[in-house]
């Protein structure tokens, strides 16, 4: 008897689709912003319309003002979807979460001077990305920081993946299988060089 219900699955499904308009129409297209719904729970049976749907997701931005605008858009979209279905106002909880990791330019430049001779052409600057990392708490507290990534696969496997266009498994995949010894050696070498270069920079500071 769907005609006598307010269907939260329909509303939640509409919200998941409609909230992407916050990205495409309310956020400046030149600014980075991501809204992803990673958890959708509703009901326990295939033939019963449930009482509620619970969605959980994440917001990723580089700038606080972009994040604030997206938060406002998410809340308005959720309320509008409920109003369209003549449903009670939704419960909306958005926690602050962690901020973007912003590498310190001076620290990066200092580390690059020692990492480039050690790794040569294997060293490259990574483009900005929206992965989540609480390392940002150091930078937000005023501590200069630099976050870097290291490769974890054999060069042959990496070359084959690039040639075929099939990416290797990342660190949250169940198929992630780094090669232990060279990965650890590379990480230890890079970290040691970067830390020592930071000490040298501090020692030479006025």
Short mmCIF file of N, CA and C in Angstrom, two decimals, residues 15-202:
data_model
loop_
_atom_site.label_atom_id
_atom_site.label_comp_id
_atom_site.label_asym_id
_atom_site.label_seq_id
_atom_site.Cartn_x
_atom_site.Cartn_y
_atom_site.Cartn_z
N UNK A 15 17.76 12.24 -3.09
CA UNK A 15 18.79 13.10 -2.49
C UNK A 15 20.18 12.75 -3.02
N UNK A 16 20.49 11.46 -3.11
CA UNK A 16 21.82 11.04 -3.57
C UNK A 16 22.09 11.60 -4.96
N UNK A 17 21.07 11.61 -5.81
CA UNK A 17 21.24 12.13 -7.17
C UNK A 17 21.24 13.66 -7.17
N UNK A 18 20.26 14.25 -6.49
CA UNK A 18 20.09 15.70 -6.54
C UNK A 18 21.23 16.45 -5.86
N UNK A 19 21.85 15.86 -4.84
CA UNK A 19 22.89 16.58 -4.11
C UNK A 19 24.11 16.84 -4.99
N UNK A 20 24.25 16.09 -6.07
CA UNK A 20 25.37 16.34 -6.97
C UNK A 20 25.24 17.66 -7.71
N UNK A 21 24.01 18.22 -7.73
CA UNK A 21 23.84 19.53 -8.35
C UNK A 21 24.51 20.63 -7.54
N UNK A 22 24.78 20.36 -6.27
CA UNK A 22 25.55 21.31 -5.46
C UNK A 22 26.95 21.47 -6.06
N UNK A 23 27.51 20.36 -6.54
CA UNK A 23 28.83 20.39 -7.17
C UNK A 23 28.75 21.06 -8.54
N UNK A 24 27.77 20.69 -9.34
CA UNK A 24 27.73 21.14 -10.73
C UNK A 24 27.15 22.53 -10.92
N UNK A 25 26.34 23.00 -9.95
CA UNK A 25 25.65 24.27 -10.17
C UNK A 25 25.86 25.32 -9.08
N UNK A 26 26.26 24.94 -7.90
CA UNK A 26 26.43 25.92 -6.83
C UNK A 26 27.89 26.20 -6.52
N UNK A 27 28.76 25.26 -6.81
CA UNK A 27 30.19 25.45 -6.56
C UNK A 27 30.85 26.02 -7.81
N UNK A 28 31.76 26.95 -7.61
CA UNK A 28 32.55 27.47 -8.72
C UNK A 28 33.26 26.30 -9.40
N UNK A 29 33.07 26.12 -10.71
CA UNK A 29 33.68 24.96 -11.38
C UNK A 29 35.20 24.95 -11.35
N UNK A 30 35.81 26.09 -11.05
CA UNK A 30 37.28 26.12 -10.98
C UNK A 30 37.79 25.68 -9.61
N UNK A 31 36.89 25.51 -8.64
CA UNK A 31 37.28 25.09 -7.29
C UNK A 31 37.04 23.60 -7.12
N UNK A 32 37.88 22.96 -6.30
CA UNK A 32 37.75 21.52 -6.06
C UNK A 32 36.71 21.25 -4.98
N UNK A 33 35.83 20.31 -5.26
CA UNK A 33 34.83 19.91 -4.28
C UNK A 33 34.23 18.57 -4.65
N UNK A 34 34.04 17.71 -3.65
CA UNK A 34 33.49 16.37 -3.88
C UNK A 34 32.46 16.08 -2.79
N UNK A 35 31.32 15.52 -3.20
CA UNK A 35 30.34 14.99 -2.26
C UNK A 35 30.12 13.53 -2.62
N UNK A 36 30.39 12.63 -1.69
CA UNK A 36 30.20 11.20 -1.94
C UNK A 36 29.37 10.59 -0.82
N UNK A 37 28.36 9.82 -1.19
CA UNK A 37 27.58 9.06 -0.21
C UNK A 37 28.14 7.65 -0.18
N UNK A 38 28.69 7.27 0.97
CA UNK A 38 29.34 5.98 1.08
C UNK A 38 28.54 4.93 1.81
N UNK A 39 27.42 5.34 2.44
CA UNK A 39 26.62 4.39 3.21
C UNK A 39 25.15 4.75 3.06
N UNK A 40 24.32 3.74 2.71
CA UNK A 40 22.88 3.93 2.48
C UNK A 40 22.18 2.75 3.14
N UNK A 41 21.46 3.00 4.24
CA UNK A 41 20.79 1.92 4.96
C UNK A 41 19.30 2.23 5.09
N UNK A 42 18.47 1.28 4.68
CA UNK A 42 17.02 1.45 4.80
C UNK A 42 16.35 0.09 4.74
N UNK A 43 15.53 -0.18 5.73
CA UNK A 43 14.68 -1.37 5.69
C UNK A 43 15.39 -2.69 5.94
N UNK A 44 14.55 -3.72 6.14
CA UNK A 44 15.06 -5.07 6.40
C UNK A 44 14.39 -6.14 5.54
N UNK A 45 13.39 -5.73 4.75
CA UNK A 45 12.66 -6.72 3.96
C UNK A 45 12.36 -6.15 2.59
N UNK A 46 12.23 -7.03 1.60
CA UNK A 46 12.00 -6.58 0.23
C UNK A 46 10.56 -6.10 0.00
N UNK A 47 9.63 -6.47 0.87
CA UNK A 47 8.22 -6.14 0.63
C UNK A 47 7.63 -5.22 1.70
N UNK A 48 8.49 -4.49 2.41
CA UNK A 48 8.01 -3.55 3.42
C UNK A 48 8.70 -2.20 3.21
N UNK A 49 7.92 -1.15 3.07
CA UNK A 49 8.50 0.19 2.97
C UNK A 49 8.96 0.60 4.38
N UNK A 50 10.22 0.94 4.55
CA UNK A 50 10.75 1.17 5.90
C UNK A 50 10.35 2.54 6.47
N UNK A 51 10.61 2.69 7.75
CA UNK A 51 10.30 3.95 8.43
C UNK A 51 11.32 5.04 8.14
N UNK A 52 12.57 4.63 7.88
CA UNK A 52 13.60 5.64 7.71
C UNK A 52 14.70 5.14 6.79
N UNK A 53 15.46 6.07 6.32
CA UNK A 53 16.69 5.78 5.57
C UNK A 53 17.80 6.62 6.19
N UNK A 54 18.96 6.00 6.35
CA UNK A 54 20.10 6.70 6.96
C UNK A 54 21.24 6.72 5.94
N UNK A 55 21.67 7.92 5.61
CA UNK A 55 22.76 8.09 4.65
C UNK A 55 23.97 8.67 5.37
N UNK A 56 25.14 8.22 4.97
CA UNK A 56 26.39 8.79 5.49
C UNK A 56 27.30 9.08 4.30
N UNK A 57 27.97 10.21 4.37
CA UNK A 57 28.82 10.59 3.25
C UNK A 57 29.97 11.46 3.68
N UNK A 58 30.66 12.02 2.71
CA UNK A 58 31.83 12.84 2.99
C UNK A 58 31.87 14.01 2.03
N UNK A 59 32.44 15.11 2.53
CA UNK A 59 32.66 16.32 1.73
C UNK A 59 34.16 16.54 1.65
N UNK A 60 34.67 16.81 0.46
CA UNK A 60 36.10 17.09 0.29
C UNK A 60 36.26 18.42 -0.46
N UNK A 61 36.97 19.36 0.15
CA UNK A 61 37.30 20.63 -0.50
C UNK A 61 38.69 21.04 -0.07
N UNK A 62 39.26 22.00 -0.79
CA UNK A 62 40.53 22.58 -0.40
C UNK A 62 40.34 23.86 0.41
N UNK A 63 39.27 24.59 0.12
CA UNK A 63 39.06 25.88 0.77
C UNK A 63 37.86 25.84 1.72
N UNK A 64 37.99 26.44 2.92
CA UNK A 64 36.89 26.46 3.89
C UNK A 64 35.63 27.11 3.35
N UNK A 65 35.77 28.18 2.56
CA UNK A 65 34.58 28.87 2.05
C UNK A 65 33.82 28.01 1.05
N UNK A 66 34.53 27.19 0.29
CA UNK A 66 33.87 26.26 -0.63
C UNK A 66 33.13 25.19 0.17
N UNK A 67 33.76 24.72 1.22
CA UNK A 67 33.14 23.71 2.08
C UNK A 67 31.86 24.24 2.71
N UNK A 68 31.89 25.50 3.18
CA UNK A 68 30.70 26.10 3.80
C UNK A 68 29.55 26.19 2.79
N UNK A 69 29.86 26.58 1.57
CA UNK A 69 28.83 26.69 0.54
C UNK A 69 28.23 25.32 0.21
N UNK A 70 29.09 24.31 0.17
CA UNK A 70 28.60 22.96 -0.11
C UNK A 70 27.74 22.43 1.03
N UNK A 71 28.15 22.70 2.25
CA UNK A 71 27.34 22.28 3.40
C UNK A 71 25.94 22.88 3.33
N UNK A 72 25.86 24.16 3.01
CA UNK A 72 24.56 24.83 2.90
C UNK A 72 23.72 24.18 1.81
N UNK A 73 24.36 23.87 0.68
CA UNK A 73 23.63 23.23 -0.42
C UNK A 73 23.14 21.85 -0.07
N UNK A 74 23.93 21.10 0.67
CA UNK A 74 23.52 19.75 1.09
C UNK A 74 22.30 19.82 2.00
N UNK A 75 22.33 20.74 2.95
CA UNK A 75 21.22 20.87 3.89
C UNK A 75 19.94 21.29 3.18
N UNK A 76 20.04 22.27 2.26
CA UNK A 76 18.86 22.72 1.53
C UNK A 76 18.31 21.61 0.64
N UNK A 77 19.19 20.83 0.03
CA UNK A 77 18.74 19.73 -0.83
C UNK A 77 17.99 18.68 -0.01
N UNK A 78 18.52 18.34 1.17
CA UNK A 78 17.86 17.34 2.02
C UNK A 78 16.48 17.83 2.46
N UNK A 79 16.40 19.09 2.86
CA UNK A 79 15.10 19.62 3.30
C UNK A 79 14.11 19.69 2.13
N UNK A 80 14.60 20.05 0.95
CA UNK A 80 13.72 20.15 -0.21
C UNK A 80 13.18 18.79 -0.63
N UNK A 81 14.01 17.77 -0.59
CA UNK A 81 13.56 16.42 -0.95
C UNK A 81 12.47 15.95 0.01
N UNK A 82 12.65 16.22 1.30
CA UNK A 82 11.64 15.84 2.28
C UNK A 82 10.34 16.61 2.05
N UNK A 83 10.46 17.90 1.75
CA UNK A 83 9.27 18.72 1.53
C UNK A 83 8.50 18.23 0.30
N UNK A 84 9.21 17.83 -0.75
CA UNK A 84 8.56 17.33 -1.96
C UNK A 84 7.72 16.09 -1.68
N UNK A 85 8.16 15.29 -0.70
CA UNK A 85 7.44 14.06 -0.36
C UNK A 85 6.45 14.26 0.78
N UNK A 86 6.29 15.51 1.23
CA UNK A 86 5.41 15.82 2.36
C UNK A 86 5.82 15.03 3.60
N UNK A 87 7.13 14.90 3.78
CA UNK A 87 7.69 14.15 4.91
C UNK A 87 8.17 15.12 5.99
N UNK A 88 8.35 14.61 7.19
CA UNK A 88 8.94 15.46 8.23
C UNK A 88 10.33 15.92 7.81
N UNK A 89 10.77 17.03 8.40
CA UNK A 89 12.10 17.54 8.08
C UNK A 89 13.15 16.50 8.46
N UNK A 90 14.17 16.35 7.66
CA UNK A 90 15.19 15.34 7.94
C UNK A 90 16.10 15.75 9.08
N UNK A 91 16.68 14.76 9.75
CA UNK A 91 17.74 15.01 10.73
C UNK A 91 19.05 15.12 9.96
N UNK A 92 19.71 16.26 10.06
CA UNK A 92 20.95 16.49 9.32
C UNK A 92 22.08 16.75 10.31
N UNK A 93 23.11 15.92 10.25
CA UNK A 93 24.27 16.10 11.11
C UNK A 93 25.51 16.14 10.21
N UNK A 94 26.20 17.27 10.21
CA UNK A 94 27.43 17.40 9.44
C UNK A 94 28.55 17.77 10.40
N UNK A 95 29.47 16.86 10.60
CA UNK A 95 30.59 17.11 11.51
C UNK A 95 31.71 17.83 10.76
N UNK A 96 32.54 18.53 11.49
CA UNK A 96 33.58 19.35 10.86
C UNK A 96 34.58 18.49 10.11
N UNK A 97 34.97 17.36 10.68
CA UNK A 97 35.93 16.50 10.00
C UNK A 97 37.32 17.13 9.96
N UNK A 98 38.11 16.70 8.99
CA UNK A 98 39.49 17.18 8.90
C UNK A 98 39.64 18.10 7.70
N UNK A 99 40.64 18.97 7.76
CA UNK A 99 40.84 19.96 6.73
C UNK A 99 41.82 19.45 5.67
N UNK A 100 41.98 20.24 4.63
CA UNK A 100 42.88 19.86 3.54
C UNK A 100 44.34 19.93 3.99
N UNK A 101 45.14 19.00 3.49
CA UNK A 101 46.59 19.03 3.73
C UNK A 101 47.21 20.02 2.74
N UNK A 102 47.84 21.05 3.28
CA UNK A 102 48.50 22.06 2.45
C UNK A 102 50.00 21.99 2.74
N UNK A 103 50.76 21.49 1.79
CA UNK A 103 52.21 21.39 1.98
C UNK A 103 52.85 22.77 2.08
N UNK A 104 53.84 22.89 2.96
CA UNK A 104 54.57 24.14 3.13
C UNK A 104 55.57 24.28 1.97
N UNK A 105 55.45 25.34 1.15
CA UNK A 105 56.31 25.48 -0.03
C UNK A 105 57.80 25.48 0.29
N UNK A 106 58.19 26.15 1.36
CA UNK A 106 59.62 26.21 1.72
C UNK A 106 60.13 24.84 2.12
N UNK A 107 59.31 24.10 2.85
CA UNK A 107 59.71 22.76 3.29
C UNK A 107 59.84 21.82 2.09
N UNK A 108 58.92 21.94 1.17
CA UNK A 108 58.96 21.10 -0.04
C UNK A 108 60.22 21.42 -0.86
N UNK A 109 60.51 22.71 -1.02
CA UNK A 109 61.68 23.10 -1.80
C UNK A 109 62.97 22.59 -1.17
N UNK A 110 63.05 22.64 0.16
CA UNK A 110 64.23 22.15 0.86
C UNK A 110 64.38 20.64 0.70
N UNK A 111 63.27 19.91 0.86
CA UNK A 111 63.32 18.45 0.73
C UNK A 111 63.65 18.03 -0.69
N UNK A 112 63.14 18.77 -1.65
CA UNK A 112 63.38 18.42 -3.06
C UNK A 112 64.87 18.46 -3.40
N UNK A 113 65.61 19.36 -2.74
CA UNK A 113 67.04 19.48 -3.01
C UNK A 113 67.82 18.22 -2.64
N UNK A 114 67.31 17.46 -1.65
CA UNK A 114 68.00 16.24 -1.26
C UNK A 114 67.35 14.99 -1.86
N UNK A 115 66.06 15.07 -2.14
CA UNK A 115 65.37 13.91 -2.71
C UNK A 115 65.67 13.73 -4.19
N UNK A 116 65.86 14.83 -4.90
CA UNK A 116 66.12 14.75 -6.34
C UNK A 116 67.42 14.00 -6.63
N UNK A 117 68.53 14.33 -5.95
CA UNK A 117 69.77 13.55 -6.20
C UNK A 117 69.63 12.08 -5.83
N UNK A 118 68.81 11.79 -4.82
CA UNK A 118 68.69 10.41 -4.35
C UNK A 118 67.82 9.56 -5.28
N UNK A 119 66.78 10.16 -5.86
CA UNK A 119 65.82 9.38 -6.64
C UNK A 119 65.76 9.76 -8.11
N UNK A 120 66.42 10.84 -8.49
CA UNK A 120 66.49 11.22 -9.89
C UNK A 120 65.12 11.41 -10.52
N UNK A 121 64.94 10.81 -11.70
CA UNK A 121 63.71 10.97 -12.47
C UNK A 121 62.52 10.25 -11.83
N UNK A 122 62.79 9.44 -10.82
CA UNK A 122 61.69 8.76 -10.14
C UNK A 122 60.93 9.70 -9.20
N UNK A 123 61.49 10.86 -8.95
CA UNK A 123 60.84 11.85 -8.09
C UNK A 123 60.00 12.78 -8.94
N UNK A 124 58.75 13.00 -8.55
CA UNK A 124 57.88 13.92 -9.28
C UNK A 124 56.90 14.56 -8.32
N UNK A 125 56.40 15.72 -8.70
CA UNK A 125 55.40 16.41 -7.90
C UNK A 125 54.03 15.80 -8.19
N UNK A 126 53.27 15.54 -7.14
CA UNK A 126 51.94 14.96 -7.30
C UNK A 126 50.90 16.06 -7.51
N UNK A 127 49.93 15.85 -8.38
CA UNK A 127 48.84 16.83 -8.50
C UNK A 127 47.98 16.81 -7.25
N UNK A 128 47.27 17.89 -7.01
CA UNK A 128 46.37 17.96 -5.86
C UNK A 128 45.30 16.87 -5.98
N UNK A 129 44.91 16.29 -4.85
CA UNK A 129 43.87 15.27 -4.85
C UNK A 129 43.01 15.41 -3.59
N UNK A 130 41.91 14.68 -3.54
CA UNK A 130 40.94 14.85 -2.45
C UNK A 130 40.90 13.65 -1.51
N UNK A 131 42.01 12.95 -1.39
CA UNK A 131 42.06 11.89 -0.38
C UNK A 131 41.99 12.51 1.01
N UNK A 132 41.51 11.73 1.97
CA UNK A 132 41.33 12.24 3.33
C UNK A 132 42.52 11.86 4.21
N UNK A 133 43.02 12.82 4.99
CA UNK A 133 44.21 12.55 5.79
C UNK A 133 44.27 13.50 6.99
N UNK A 134 44.28 12.93 8.22
CA UNK A 134 44.29 13.77 9.41
C UNK A 134 45.66 14.39 9.69
N UNK A 135 46.63 14.13 8.83
CA UNK A 135 47.93 14.80 8.91
C UNK A 135 47.75 16.32 8.83
N UNK A 136 46.62 16.76 8.26
CA UNK A 136 46.35 18.19 8.12
C UNK A 136 46.25 18.90 9.47
N UNK A 137 45.99 18.15 10.53
CA UNK A 137 45.87 18.78 11.85
C UNK A 137 47.17 19.48 12.26
N UNK A 138 48.32 18.95 11.84
CA UNK A 138 49.60 19.61 12.14
C UNK A 138 49.67 20.96 11.45
N UNK A 139 49.36 20.99 10.17
CA UNK A 139 49.40 22.25 9.42
C UNK A 139 48.40 23.25 9.95
N UNK A 140 47.21 22.77 10.32
CA UNK A 140 46.18 23.66 10.84
C UNK A 140 46.59 24.27 12.18
N UNK A 141 47.51 23.60 12.87
CA UNK A 141 48.01 24.11 14.15
C UNK A 141 49.23 25.02 13.98
N UNK A 142 49.63 25.25 12.74
CA UNK A 142 50.75 26.14 12.48
C UNK A 142 52.09 25.46 12.28
N UNK A 143 52.09 24.12 12.21
CA UNK A 143 53.34 23.39 12.01
C UNK A 143 53.59 23.22 10.51
N UNK A 144 54.74 23.68 9.98
CA UNK A 144 55.02 23.46 8.56
C UNK A 144 55.06 21.96 8.26
N UNK A 145 54.42 21.54 7.19
CA UNK A 145 54.36 20.10 6.91
C UNK A 145 54.57 19.83 5.44
N UNK A 146 54.95 18.60 5.16
CA UNK A 146 55.05 18.11 3.79
C UNK A 146 54.63 16.65 3.78
N UNK A 147 53.63 16.35 2.98
CA UNK A 147 53.19 14.97 2.83
C UNK A 147 53.61 14.48 1.45
N UNK A 148 54.19 13.28 1.40
CA UNK A 148 54.58 12.72 0.10
C UNK A 148 54.19 11.26 0.04
N UNK A 149 54.09 10.75 -1.16
CA UNK A 149 53.73 9.35 -1.40
C UNK A 149 54.93 8.59 -1.94
N UNK A 150 54.96 7.31 -1.70
CA UNK A 150 56.01 6.47 -2.27
C UNK A 150 55.36 5.32 -3.05
N UNK A 151 56.05 4.88 -4.09
CA UNK A 151 55.56 3.74 -4.86
C UNK A 151 55.72 2.45 -4.08
N UNK A 152 54.84 1.50 -4.34
CA UNK A 152 54.87 0.24 -3.57
C UNK A 152 54.94 -1.00 -4.47
N UNK A 153 54.99 -0.78 -5.79
CA UNK A 153 55.01 -1.91 -6.71
C UNK A 153 56.33 -1.97 -7.47
N UNK A 154 56.65 -3.15 -8.00
CA UNK A 154 57.83 -3.30 -8.84
C UNK A 154 57.66 -2.46 -10.10
N UNK A 155 58.78 -1.98 -10.63
CA UNK A 155 58.74 -1.10 -11.80
C UNK A 155 58.08 -1.78 -13.00
N UNK A 156 58.32 -3.08 -13.17
CA UNK A 156 57.73 -3.80 -14.30
C UNK A 156 56.21 -3.81 -14.21
N UNK A 157 55.70 -4.05 -13.01
CA UNK A 157 54.25 -4.07 -12.81
C UNK A 157 53.65 -2.68 -13.06
N UNK A 158 54.35 -1.65 -12.60
CA UNK A 158 53.90 -0.28 -12.80
C UNK A 158 53.87 0.08 -14.29
N UNK A 159 54.91 -0.30 -15.01
CA UNK A 159 54.99 -0.02 -16.44
C UNK A 159 53.89 -0.77 -17.20
N UNK A 160 53.67 -2.02 -16.81
CA UNK A 160 52.63 -2.81 -17.48
C UNK A 160 51.24 -2.22 -17.25
N UNK A 161 51.01 -1.74 -16.03
CA UNK A 161 49.72 -1.13 -15.71
C UNK A 161 49.50 0.14 -16.51
N UNK A 162 50.54 0.95 -16.63
CA UNK A 162 50.43 2.18 -17.41
C UNK A 162 50.18 1.88 -18.89
N UNK A 163 50.83 0.83 -19.37
CA UNK A 163 50.67 0.47 -20.79
C UNK A 163 49.28 -0.06 -21.08
N UNK A 164 48.75 -0.86 -20.18
CA UNK A 164 47.43 -1.46 -20.39
C UNK A 164 46.28 -0.54 -20.03
N UNK A 165 46.57 0.49 -19.23
CA UNK A 165 45.51 1.39 -18.79
C UNK A 165 44.72 0.85 -17.62
N UNK A 166 45.15 -0.28 -17.06
CA UNK A 166 44.49 -0.87 -15.89
C UNK A 166 45.26 -0.47 -14.64
N UNK A 167 44.69 0.36 -13.78
CA UNK A 167 45.45 0.84 -12.62
C UNK A 167 45.71 -0.27 -11.61
N UNK A 168 46.81 -0.16 -10.91
CA UNK A 168 47.11 -1.09 -9.82
C UNK A 168 46.27 -0.74 -8.61
N UNK A 169 46.04 -1.72 -7.76
CA UNK A 169 45.16 -1.52 -6.59
C UNK A 169 45.76 -0.50 -5.64
N UNK A 170 44.91 0.40 -5.14
CA UNK A 170 45.32 1.41 -4.18
C UNK A 170 45.24 0.91 -2.75
N UNK A 171 45.61 1.78 -1.81
CA UNK A 171 45.81 1.32 -0.44
C UNK A 171 44.54 0.97 0.33
N UNK A 172 43.35 1.27 -0.18
CA UNK A 172 42.12 0.84 0.51
C UNK A 172 41.46 -0.34 -0.20
N UNK A 173 42.12 -0.88 -1.19
CA UNK A 173 41.58 -2.02 -1.92
C UNK A 173 42.01 -3.32 -1.26
N UNK A 174 41.14 -4.35 -1.26
CA UNK A 174 41.54 -5.66 -0.75
C UNK A 174 42.62 -6.32 -1.61
N UNK A 175 42.84 -5.78 -2.80
CA UNK A 175 43.85 -6.32 -3.71
C UNK A 175 45.19 -5.59 -3.58
N UNK A 176 45.26 -4.62 -2.67
CA UNK A 176 46.50 -3.85 -2.46
C UNK A 176 47.58 -4.78 -1.93
N UNK A 177 48.70 -4.86 -2.65
CA UNK A 177 49.76 -5.80 -2.28
C UNK A 177 51.13 -5.18 -2.53
N UNK A 178 51.58 -4.28 -1.66
CA UNK A 178 52.89 -3.66 -1.85
C UNK A 178 54.02 -4.68 -1.72
N UNK A 179 55.11 -4.40 -2.40
CA UNK A 179 56.30 -5.25 -2.28
C UNK A 179 57.07 -4.75 -1.06
N UNK A 180 57.16 -5.54 0.01
CA UNK A 180 57.61 -5.01 1.30
C UNK A 180 59.00 -4.38 1.33
N UNK A 181 60.03 -5.13 0.95
CA UNK A 181 61.39 -4.65 1.20
C UNK A 181 61.72 -3.35 0.46
N UNK A 182 61.56 -3.28 -0.86
CA UNK A 182 61.90 -2.02 -1.53
C UNK A 182 61.00 -0.86 -1.11
N UNK A 183 59.76 -1.15 -0.78
CA UNK A 183 58.85 -0.10 -0.32
C UNK A 183 59.34 0.50 0.99
N UNK A 184 59.69 -0.36 1.94
CA UNK A 184 60.18 0.12 3.24
C UNK A 184 61.51 0.85 3.08
N UNK A 185 62.41 0.30 2.26
CA UNK A 185 63.70 0.95 2.04
C UNK A 185 63.53 2.34 1.44
N UNK A 186 62.64 2.44 0.45
CA UNK A 186 62.39 3.74 -0.18
C UNK A 186 61.80 4.72 0.83
N UNK A 187 60.85 4.25 1.62
CA UNK A 187 60.21 5.11 2.60
C UNK A 187 61.18 5.61 3.66
N UNK A 188 62.00 4.71 4.17
CA UNK A 188 62.98 5.09 5.20
C UNK A 188 64.00 6.08 4.65
N UNK A 189 64.48 5.82 3.43
CA UNK A 189 65.46 6.72 2.82
C UNK A 189 64.86 8.11 2.59
N UNK A 190 63.67 8.15 2.00
CA UNK A 190 63.03 9.43 1.70
C UNK A 190 62.72 10.21 2.98
N UNK A 191 62.18 9.53 3.98
CA UNK A 191 61.84 10.21 5.23
C UNK A 191 63.09 10.74 5.92
N UNK A 192 64.14 9.93 5.95
CA UNK A 192 65.37 10.35 6.61
C UNK A 192 65.96 11.59 5.93
N UNK A 193 66.04 11.56 4.62
CA UNK A 193 66.57 12.70 3.88
C UNK A 193 65.72 13.95 4.09
N UNK A 194 64.41 13.78 4.05
CA UNK A 194 63.51 14.93 4.21
C UNK A 194 63.63 15.54 5.60
N UNK A 195 63.69 14.69 6.63
CA UNK A 195 63.79 15.19 8.01
C UNK A 195 65.12 15.89 8.24
N UNK A 196 66.21 15.28 7.76
CA UNK A 196 67.52 15.91 7.94
C UNK A 196 67.60 17.24 7.20
N UNK A 197 66.98 17.31 6.03
CA UNK A 197 66.99 18.58 5.29
C UNK A 197 66.20 19.65 6.05
N UNK A 198 65.14 19.24 6.74
CA UNK A 198 64.37 20.19 7.54
C UNK A 198 65.19 20.70 8.71
N UNK A 199 65.99 19.82 9.33
CA UNK A 199 66.89 20.25 10.40
C UNK A 199 67.91 21.25 9.88
N UNK A 200 68.45 20.97 8.70
CA UNK A 200 69.43 21.87 8.10
C UNK A 200 68.80 23.23 7.80
N UNK A 201 67.57 23.20 7.32
CA UNK A 201 66.88 24.46 7.02
C UNK A 201 66.69 25.27 8.30
N UNK A 202 66.27 24.60 9.36
CA UNK A 202 66.05 25.29 10.64
C UNK A 202 67.37 25.82 11.21
#
